[in-house]
Amino acid sequence: MLYEGKIWIGTGEKPVYLLPRMANRHGLIAGATGTGKSISLKVAAEAFSEMGVPVFLSDIKGDLSGMVQPGTDSESMRKRLSKCGVSDFEFHAFPASFWDVYGEQGIPVRATVKEMGPLLLSRMLDLNDTQSGVLNILFRICADENLPLVGIRDLQEALAYVGSHSKNYTVRYGNISSASVGAIQRAVGMLEDQGGDVFFGEPSLNIMDWERVDENGRGYINILSADRLFGNPTMYSTFLLWMLTSLYDQLPERGDADKPRMVFFFDEAHLLFKNCPKALMDKIEQIVRLIRSKGVGVYFITQSPLDIPMAILGQLGNRIQHALRAYTPIDQKAVAVAAQTFRANPRFSTEEAITQLKTGEALVSFLDEDGAPSVVERVTILPPQSQMGPIDEATRTQCIQGDALYSRYAMMQSQDRVIGGIPPESVNTWTTPAPQPVWVLNPVTGQYYQQMPYVQQAMPVQYQQPMAQPVYQQPAAPEVPPVQQEAPAAPVLPMEEAQPAPATFDVPVMEAPRQETGRTYGYQPGGFVPTLEIPEPAQEYTPASAFPNLFEQEETNMSAPKFNVYNPVTGEYEQKEVPEMAIPAAPQQAAPVQQPVYQQSAAQPVYQQPVYQQPVAQAMPVQQMAPVQYQQPMAQPVYQQPVAQPVQQPVMVYNPVTGQYTQQMMTMQFDPTTGQYVPVAPALSPEEQEKQRKAQEKAAKEAQTAAKEAEAAARRQRSDELREERAERARFNDSVAGRVKNTAINTATRQVTSTITKSITKGISDLLGGKKK
């Protein structure tokens, strides 16, 4: 409570006050569990609020939420007030806002990954020095390339992107190993499971929203519900450090003022410094030293002063020390150290008083008007004016939803982006043809019929003339019949009408509900067959040509041909299979194949063209691309495959630069195991063979060198870790706690050694004395 503009904390032989203009010199509230630290915290926070200073405090046990309701009178309360000499004490509530990182028991508190920064995020993820360096490189790359880092998803996608393109950034930013990226990804996944996906996002918290006062001029008490957050100590401590860092970066210089601008109370402060890297520790020390000039006071609440690093403990000018237990030598040393930090009072022994304090009593020393620490006083702490216990869920919910800031932070903005904010390397803007019925010649019946082509999705190809020629082309092909009215029977085409010019057909196009591909058809012995599959993505298609619907006829099941296509990307030949339509089986089988022919002479068998249904059937000799031998006499032609004899054959080769197929002559060799022609690998010249051998040896040496470098890097990293462990042990041994521990161990060791030595000496003496007798 306030008394004459000063903060009245408690009363001993006289009232003890905390001067408002010295409150930004920071402070410490220490004591064992159950000695009254929370009551001292509430009394100080209520006084700051009544003075018009906004306050932040973390509520780990949930009992600080009672500040929104007035306290109740009781006999124990009246006794304490009488002991403290308070006559006009008033119970009342204080303005408070509830906050929660998980958004369950307060207004959601969020921050973006970019705002957290690589230093604090490395501590939150518990990364080593190497992994922290990689994370720092990631932040630099995202800043240089203007890539957003808002939520966990952005961080995961950025790690995946940088890891897959690490070679592009190594020269400029440094080495980015896949092992480090994988370790960071695992740590990010664990953080996401612990609630990181809820904490990281937008809208992020504006610390300046905590600097509010109510209509009566009292400062708001911002209570962080940390009962669940405290289950993850690393995330809890990192979050508190982030708040302090953000406040330091945003506030301007203020200098000395009559009262602080804002006051922070950090409960369980030992977690802030546990396993803290040196770089982060230096930053914390710098903030504690300099944030005073910006009008902010920081108060640490912990059990022992030894929990605070000496460099920071020396900056805490205002002390409230509750009772400490001295059951062990280490505890006794801690009591002595705590007593030595106070300005001695000649009326009592500070070291003895620390162990004799009752619950609600404390040793208090504040800075006076000149900035010097006052003589330590043994005082009884005042009771709080608000409720001492927690509030119910209904009251909490009402306070949360009635807060003016609830509507600003209640809903998280969507984080859906393309590849987590990283623009894709390419955007597919191709159009896709829709399937249309095409005219197909049935070599068995000699009639034309319409059928829907089988379509797949693949690369974009514009259907323009001229384009790649079909693999098997004949010197003559029948023309497509003109458009006529629909009839159940197909028109008969005489063989004399076949023209020497090859005919190709583009797939007609119309709207279709599914993604399919177009085809090009060429004439083969026995009919028009597809020669090329051209897949495309599903978009809009502009037709190149349209065929009329002439006649319909049931489809005839035919085997699908396979085409050898060379893929320069993989360096291999692939066989493309066209379902639903086929050409007559090519002469690639050693066994005789029955083929529908019209024999003209038994003594002279020839491979004849299938006869179209005409009044007079005629045969037409056709030149075959592959050599075929005919044995005499035979009723049917026998296709004898030339064994191990290469054949020149046109093959469609895909060009990834132009996105189209081109026809090339390839040397094909029959493979008896598969019954198909396969391309013959060109023979390498001696110079090329030597070049290939040297390339293989060079690759092997590079692999060995990389393995050795990785092993050396692992050894260096392990050496650095061992060196850091030794340095940490040395720092601990140099600290007060280390010296106390080593002293205790040495004392115990000497006692045990002395006892054992005496026992051995006595035994030897008794033994020698017995022999003399």
PDB file of N, CA and C in Angstrom, residues 665-717:
ATOM      1  N   MET A 665      17.225 -41.180 -85.916  1.00  0.00           N
ATOM      2  CA  MET A 665      17.531 -42.558 -86.305  1.00  0.00           C
ATOM      3  C   MET A 665      18.453 -43.165 -85.255  1.00  0.00           C
ATOM      4  N   MET A 666      18.035 -44.299 -84.731  1.00  0.00           N
ATOM      5  CA  MET A 666      18.796 -44.985 -83.712  1.00  0.00           C
ATOM      6  C   MET A 666      19.123 -46.403 -84.177  1.00  0.00           C
ATOM      7  N   THR A 667      20.252 -46.907 -83.739  1.00  0.00           N
ATOM      8  CA  THR A 667      20.633 -48.291 -84.013  1.00  0.00           C
ATOM      9  C   THR A 667      20.028 -49.170 -82.939  1.00  0.00           C
ATOM     10  N   MET A 668      19.129 -50.087 -83.363  1.00  0.00           N
ATOM     11  CA  MET A 668      18.400 -50.929 -82.439  1.00  0.00           C
ATOM     12  C   MET A 668      18.909 -52.364 -82.535  1.00  0.00           C
ATOM     13  N   GLN A 669      18.990 -53.054 -81.399  1.00  0.00           N
ATOM     14  CA  GLN A 669      19.462 -54.435 -81.310  1.00  0.00           C
ATOM     15  C   GLN A 669      18.370 -55.274 -80.662  1.00  0.00           C
ATOM     16  N   PHE A 670      18.108 -56.435 -81.218  1.00  0.00           N
ATOM     17  CA  PHE A 670      17.066 -57.302 -80.685  1.00  0.00           C
ATOM     18  C   PHE A 670      17.540 -57.946 -79.392  1.00  0.00           C
ATOM     19  N   ASP A 671      16.680 -57.895 -78.358  1.00  0.00           N
ATOM     20  CA  ASP A 671      16.957 -58.515 -77.074  1.00  0.00           C
ATOM     21  C   ASP A 671      16.092 -59.756 -76.940  1.00  0.00           C
ATOM     22  N   PRO A 672      16.671 -60.951 -77.002  1.00  0.00           N
ATOM     23  CA  PRO A 672      15.850 -62.166 -76.959  1.00  0.00           C
ATOM     24  C   PRO A 672      15.181 -62.377 -75.618  1.00  0.00           C
ATOM     25  N   THR A 673      15.689 -61.788 -74.546  1.00  0.00           N
ATOM     26  CA  THR A 673      15.067 -62.003 -73.237  1.00  0.00           C
ATOM     27  C   THR A 673      13.729 -61.295 -73.122  1.00  0.00           C
ATOM     28  N   THR A 674      13.637 -60.099 -73.688  1.00  0.00           N
ATOM     29  CA  THR A 674      12.380 -59.342 -73.628  1.00  0.00           C
ATOM     30  C   THR A 674      11.585 -59.413 -74.911  1.00  0.00           C
ATOM     31  N   GLY A 675      12.198 -59.876 -75.996  1.00  0.00           N
ATOM     32  CA  GLY A 675      11.494 -59.916 -77.270  1.00  0.00           C
ATOM     33  C   GLY A 675      11.276 -58.552 -77.868  1.00  0.00           C
ATOM     34  N   GLN A 676      12.081 -57.576 -77.514  1.00  0.00           N
ATOM     35  CA  GLN A 676      11.937 -56.215 -78.003  1.00  0.00           C
ATOM     36  C   GLN A 676      13.282 -55.723 -78.525  1.00  0.00           C
ATOM     37  N   TYR A 677      13.197 -54.667 -79.359  1.00  0.00           N
ATOM     38  CA  TYR A 677      14.399 -53.989 -79.811  1.00  0.00           C
ATOM     39  C   TYR A 677      14.816 -52.958 -78.765  1.00  0.00           C
ATOM     40  N   VAL A 678      16.082 -52.931 -78.494  1.00  0.00           N
ATOM     41  CA  VAL A 678      16.634 -51.962 -77.542  1.00  0.00           C
ATOM     42  C   VAL A 678      17.750 -51.201 -78.238  1.00  0.00           C
ATOM     43  N   PRO A 679      17.969 -49.954 -77.843  1.00  0.00           N
ATOM     44  CA  PRO A 679      19.047 -49.182 -78.480  1.00  0.00           C
ATOM     45  C   PRO A 679      20.410 -49.790 -78.154  1.00  0.00           C
ATOM     46  N   VAL A 680      21.284 -49.691 -79.136  1.00  0.00           N
ATOM     47  CA  VAL A 680      22.648 -50.193 -78.971  1.00  0.00           C
ATOM     48  C   VAL A 680      23.499 -49.063 -78.395  1.00  0.00           C
ATOM     49  N   ALA A 681      24.127 -49.323 -77.302  1.00  0.00           N
ATOM     50  CA  ALA A 681      24.985 -48.308 -76.695  1.00  0.00           C
ATOM     51  C   ALA A 681      26.183 -48.039 -77.589  1.00  0.00           C
ATOM     52  N   PRO A 682      26.478 -46.805 -77.891  1.00  0.00           N
ATOM     53  CA  PRO A 682      27.610 -46.520 -78.767  1.00  0.00           C
ATOM     54  C   PRO A 682      28.932 -46.925 -78.101  1.00  0.00           C
ATOM     55  N   ALA A 683      29.800 -47.450 -78.891  1.00  0.00           N
ATOM     56  CA  ALA A 683      31.110 -47.866 -78.367  1.00  0.00           C
ATOM     57  C   ALA A 683      31.957 -46.632 -78.053  1.00  0.00           C
ATOM     58  N   LEU A 684      32.602 -46.679 -76.910  1.00  0.00           N
ATOM     59  CA  LEU A 684      33.437 -45.559 -76.484  1.00  0.00           C
ATOM     60  C   LEU A 684      34.823 -45.687 -77.092  1.00  0.00           C
ATOM     61  N   SER A 685      35.352 -44.560 -77.480  1.00  0.00           N
ATOM     62  CA  SER A 685      36.710 -44.534 -77.990  1.00  0.00           C
ATOM     63  C   SER A 685      37.695 -44.710 -76.845  1.00  0.00           C
ATOM     64  N   PRO A 686      38.929 -45.091 -77.126  1.00  0.00           N
ATOM     65  CA  PRO A 686      39.913 -45.218 -76.022  1.00  0.00           C
ATOM     66  C   PRO A 686      40.074 -43.933 -75.222  1.00  0.00           C
ATOM     67  N   GLU A 687      40.008 -42.773 -75.907  1.00  0.00           N
ATOM     68  CA  GLU A 687      40.128 -41.520 -75.165  1.00  0.00           C
ATOM     69  C   GLU A 687      38.944 -41.323 -74.221  1.00  0.00           C
ATOM     70  N   GLU A 688      37.726 -41.643 -74.700  1.00  0.00           N
ATOM     71  CA  GLU A 688      36.563 -41.499 -73.847  1.00  0.00           C
ATOM     72  C   GLU A 688      36.589 -42.485 -72.696  1.00  0.00           C
ATOM     73  N   GLN A 689      37.057 -43.721 -72.959  1.00  0.00           N
ATOM     74  CA  GLN A 689      37.161 -44.694 -71.879  1.00  0.00           C
ATOM     75  C   GLN A 689      38.144 -44.219 -70.808  1.00  0.00           C
ATOM     76  N   GLU A 690      39.278 -43.666 -71.225  1.00  0.00           N
ATOM     77  CA  GLU A 690      40.252 -43.161 -70.265  1.00  0.00           C
ATOM     78  C   GLU A 690      39.672 -41.982 -69.482  1.00  0.00           C
ATOM     79  N   LYS A 691      38.929 -41.121 -70.171  1.00  0.00           N
ATOM     80  CA  LYS A 691      38.312 -39.992 -69.498  1.00  0.00           C
ATOM     81  C   LYS A 691      37.272 -40.465 -68.468  1.00  0.00           C
ATOM     82  N   GLN A 692      36.507 -41.499 -68.846  1.00  0.00           N
ATOM     83  CA  GLN A 692      35.518 -42.035 -67.917  1.00  0.00           C
ATOM     84  C   GLN A 692      36.193 -42.660 -66.702  1.00  0.00           C
ATOM     85  N   ARG A 693      37.295 -43.367 -66.918  1.00  0.00           N
ATOM     86  CA  ARG A 693      38.002 -43.987 -65.797  1.00  0.00           C
ATOM     87  C   ARG A 693      38.554 -42.914 -64.844  1.00  0.00           C
ATOM     88  N   LYS A 694      39.135 -41.853 -65.409  1.00  0.00           N
ATOM     89  CA  LYS A 694      39.654 -40.779 -64.568  1.00  0.00           C
ATOM     90  C   LYS A 694      38.537 -40.082 -63.784  1.00  0.00           C
ATOM     91  N   ALA A 695      37.386 -39.916 -64.420  1.00  0.00           N
ATOM     92  CA  ALA A 695      36.259 -39.286 -63.719  1.00  0.00           C
ATOM     93  C   ALA A 695      35.806 -40.140 -62.544  1.00  0.00           C
ATOM     94  N   GLN A 696      35.776 -41.467 -62.729  1.00  0.00           N
ATOM     95  CA  GLN A 696      35.398 -42.356 -61.636  1.00  0.00           C
ATOM     96  C   GLN A 696      36.411 -42.301 -60.508  1.00  0.00           C
ATOM     97  N   GLU A 697      37.699 -42.288 -60.844  1.00  0.00           N
ATOM     98  CA  GLU A 697      38.717 -42.197 -59.801  1.00  0.00           C
ATOM     99  C   GLU A 697      38.624 -40.863 -59.053  1.00  0.00           C
ATOM    100  N   LYS A 698      38.365 -39.781 -59.791  1.00  0.00           N
ATOM    101  CA  LYS A 698      38.230 -38.479 -59.156  1.00  0.00           C
ATOM    102  C   LYS A 698      37.042 -38.446 -58.209  1.00  0.00           C
ATOM    103  N   ALA A 699      35.909 -39.046 -58.640  1.00  0.00           N
ATOM    104  CA  ALA A 699      34.725 -39.084 -57.770  1.00  0.00           C
ATOM    105  C   ALA A 699      35.002 -39.886 -56.504  1.00  0.00           C
ATOM    106  N   ALA A 700      35.729 -40.998 -56.649  1.00  0.00           N
ATOM    107  CA  ALA A 700      36.052 -41.811 -55.469  1.00  0.00           C
ATOM    108  C   ALA A 700      36.946 -41.029 -54.500  1.00  0.00           C
ATOM    109  N   LYS A 701      37.947 -40.312 -55.031  1.00  0.00           N
ATOM    110  CA  LYS A 701      38.821 -39.522 -54.169  1.00  0.00           C
ATOM    111  C   LYS A 701      38.046 -38.399 -53.470  1.00  0.00           C
ATOM    112  N   GLU A 702      37.141 -37.749 -54.206  1.00  0.00           N
ATOM    113  CA  GLU A 702      36.330 -36.692 -53.592  1.00  0.00           C
ATOM    114  C   GLU A 702      35.459 -37.250 -52.481  1.00  0.00           C
ATOM    115  N   ALA A 703      34.909 -38.446 -52.681  1.00  0.00           N
ATOM    116  CA  ALA A 703      34.085 -39.057 -51.641  1.00  0.00           C
ATOM    117  C   ALA A 703      34.924 -39.361 -50.392  1.00  0.00           C
ATOM    118  N   GLN A 704      36.140 -39.879 -50.605  1.00  0.00           N
ATOM    119  CA  GLN A 704      37.010 -40.150 -49.465  1.00  0.00           C
ATOM    120  C   GLN A 704      37.388 -38.861 -48.733  1.00  0.00           C
ATOM    121  N   THR A 705      37.688 -37.811 -49.513  1.00  0.00           N
ATOM    122  CA  THR A 705      38.039 -36.527 -48.894  1.00  0.00           C
ATOM    123  C   THR A 705      36.871 -35.964 -48.089  1.00  0.00           C
ATOM    124  N   ALA A 706      35.664 -36.057 -48.658  1.00  0.00           N
ATOM    125  CA  ALA A 706      34.490 -35.554 -47.935  1.00  0.00           C
ATOM    126  C   ALA A 706      34.261 -36.341 -46.655  1.00  0.00           C
ATOM    127  N   ALA A 707      34.466 -37.660 -46.703  1.00  0.00           N
ATOM    128  CA  ALA A 707      34.291 -38.466 -45.495  1.00  0.00           C
ATOM    129  C   ALA A 707      35.316 -38.077 -44.426  1.00  0.00           C
ATOM    130  N   LYS A 708      36.558 -37.851 -44.856  1.00  0.00           N
ATOM    131  CA  LYS A 708      37.579 -37.440 -43.890  1.00  0.00           C
ATOM    132  C   LYS A 708      37.259 -36.069 -43.293  1.00  0.00           C
ATOM    133  N   GLU A 709      36.788 -35.139 -44.139  1.00  0.00           N
ATOM    134  CA  GLU A 709      36.443 -33.814 -43.627  1.00  0.00           C
ATOM    135  C   GLU A 709      35.285 -33.883 -42.631  1.00  0.00           C
ATOM    136  N   ALA A 710      34.293 -34.724 -42.937  1.00  0.00           N
ATOM    137  CA  ALA A 710      33.165 -34.875 -42.010  1.00  0.00           C
ATOM    138  C   ALA A 710      33.635 -35.465 -40.677  1.00  0.00           C
ATOM    139  N   GLU A 711      34.534 -36.450 -40.759  1.00  0.00           N
ATOM    140  CA  GLU A 711      35.064 -37.045 -39.519  1.00  0.00           C
ATOM    141  C   GLU A 711      35.868 -36.017 -38.726  1.00  0.00           C
ATOM    142  N   ALA A 712      36.675 -35.209 -39.428  1.00  0.00           N
ATOM    143  CA  ALA A 712      37.455 -34.186 -38.741  1.00  0.00           C
ATOM    144  C   ALA A 712      36.542 -33.134 -38.111  1.00  0.00           C
ATOM    145  N   ALA A 713      35.464 -32.762 -38.826  1.00  0.00           N
ATOM    146  CA  ALA A 713      34.524 -31.785 -38.266  1.00  0.00           C
ATOM    147  C   ALA A 713      33.840 -32.342 -37.019  1.00  0.00           C
ATOM    148  N   ALA A 714      33.506 -33.635 -37.058  1.00  0.00           N
ATOM    149  CA  ALA A 714      32.889 -34.241 -35.875  1.00  0.00           C
ATOM    150  C   ALA A 714      33.860 -34.241 -34.691  1.00  0.00           C
ATOM    151  N   ARG A 715      35.146 -34.541 -34.986  1.00  0.00           N
ATOM    152  CA  ARG A 715      36.134 -34.517 -33.900  1.00  0.00           C
ATOM    153  C   ARG A 715      36.296 -33.103 -33.329  1.00  0.00           C
ATOM    154  N   ARG A 716      36.314 -32.103 -34.236  1.00  0.00           N
ATOM    155  CA  ARG A 716      36.444 -30.727 -33.754  1.00  0.00           C
ATOM    156  C   ARG A 716      35.243 -30.315 -32.907  1.00  0.00           C
ATOM    157  N   GLN A 717      34.054 -30.712 -33.362  1.00  0.00           N
ATOM    158  CA  GLN A 717      32.868 -30.373 -32.598  1.00  0.00           C
ATOM    159  C   GLN A 717      32.887 -31.044 -31.226  1.00  0.00           C
TER     160      GLN A 717
END
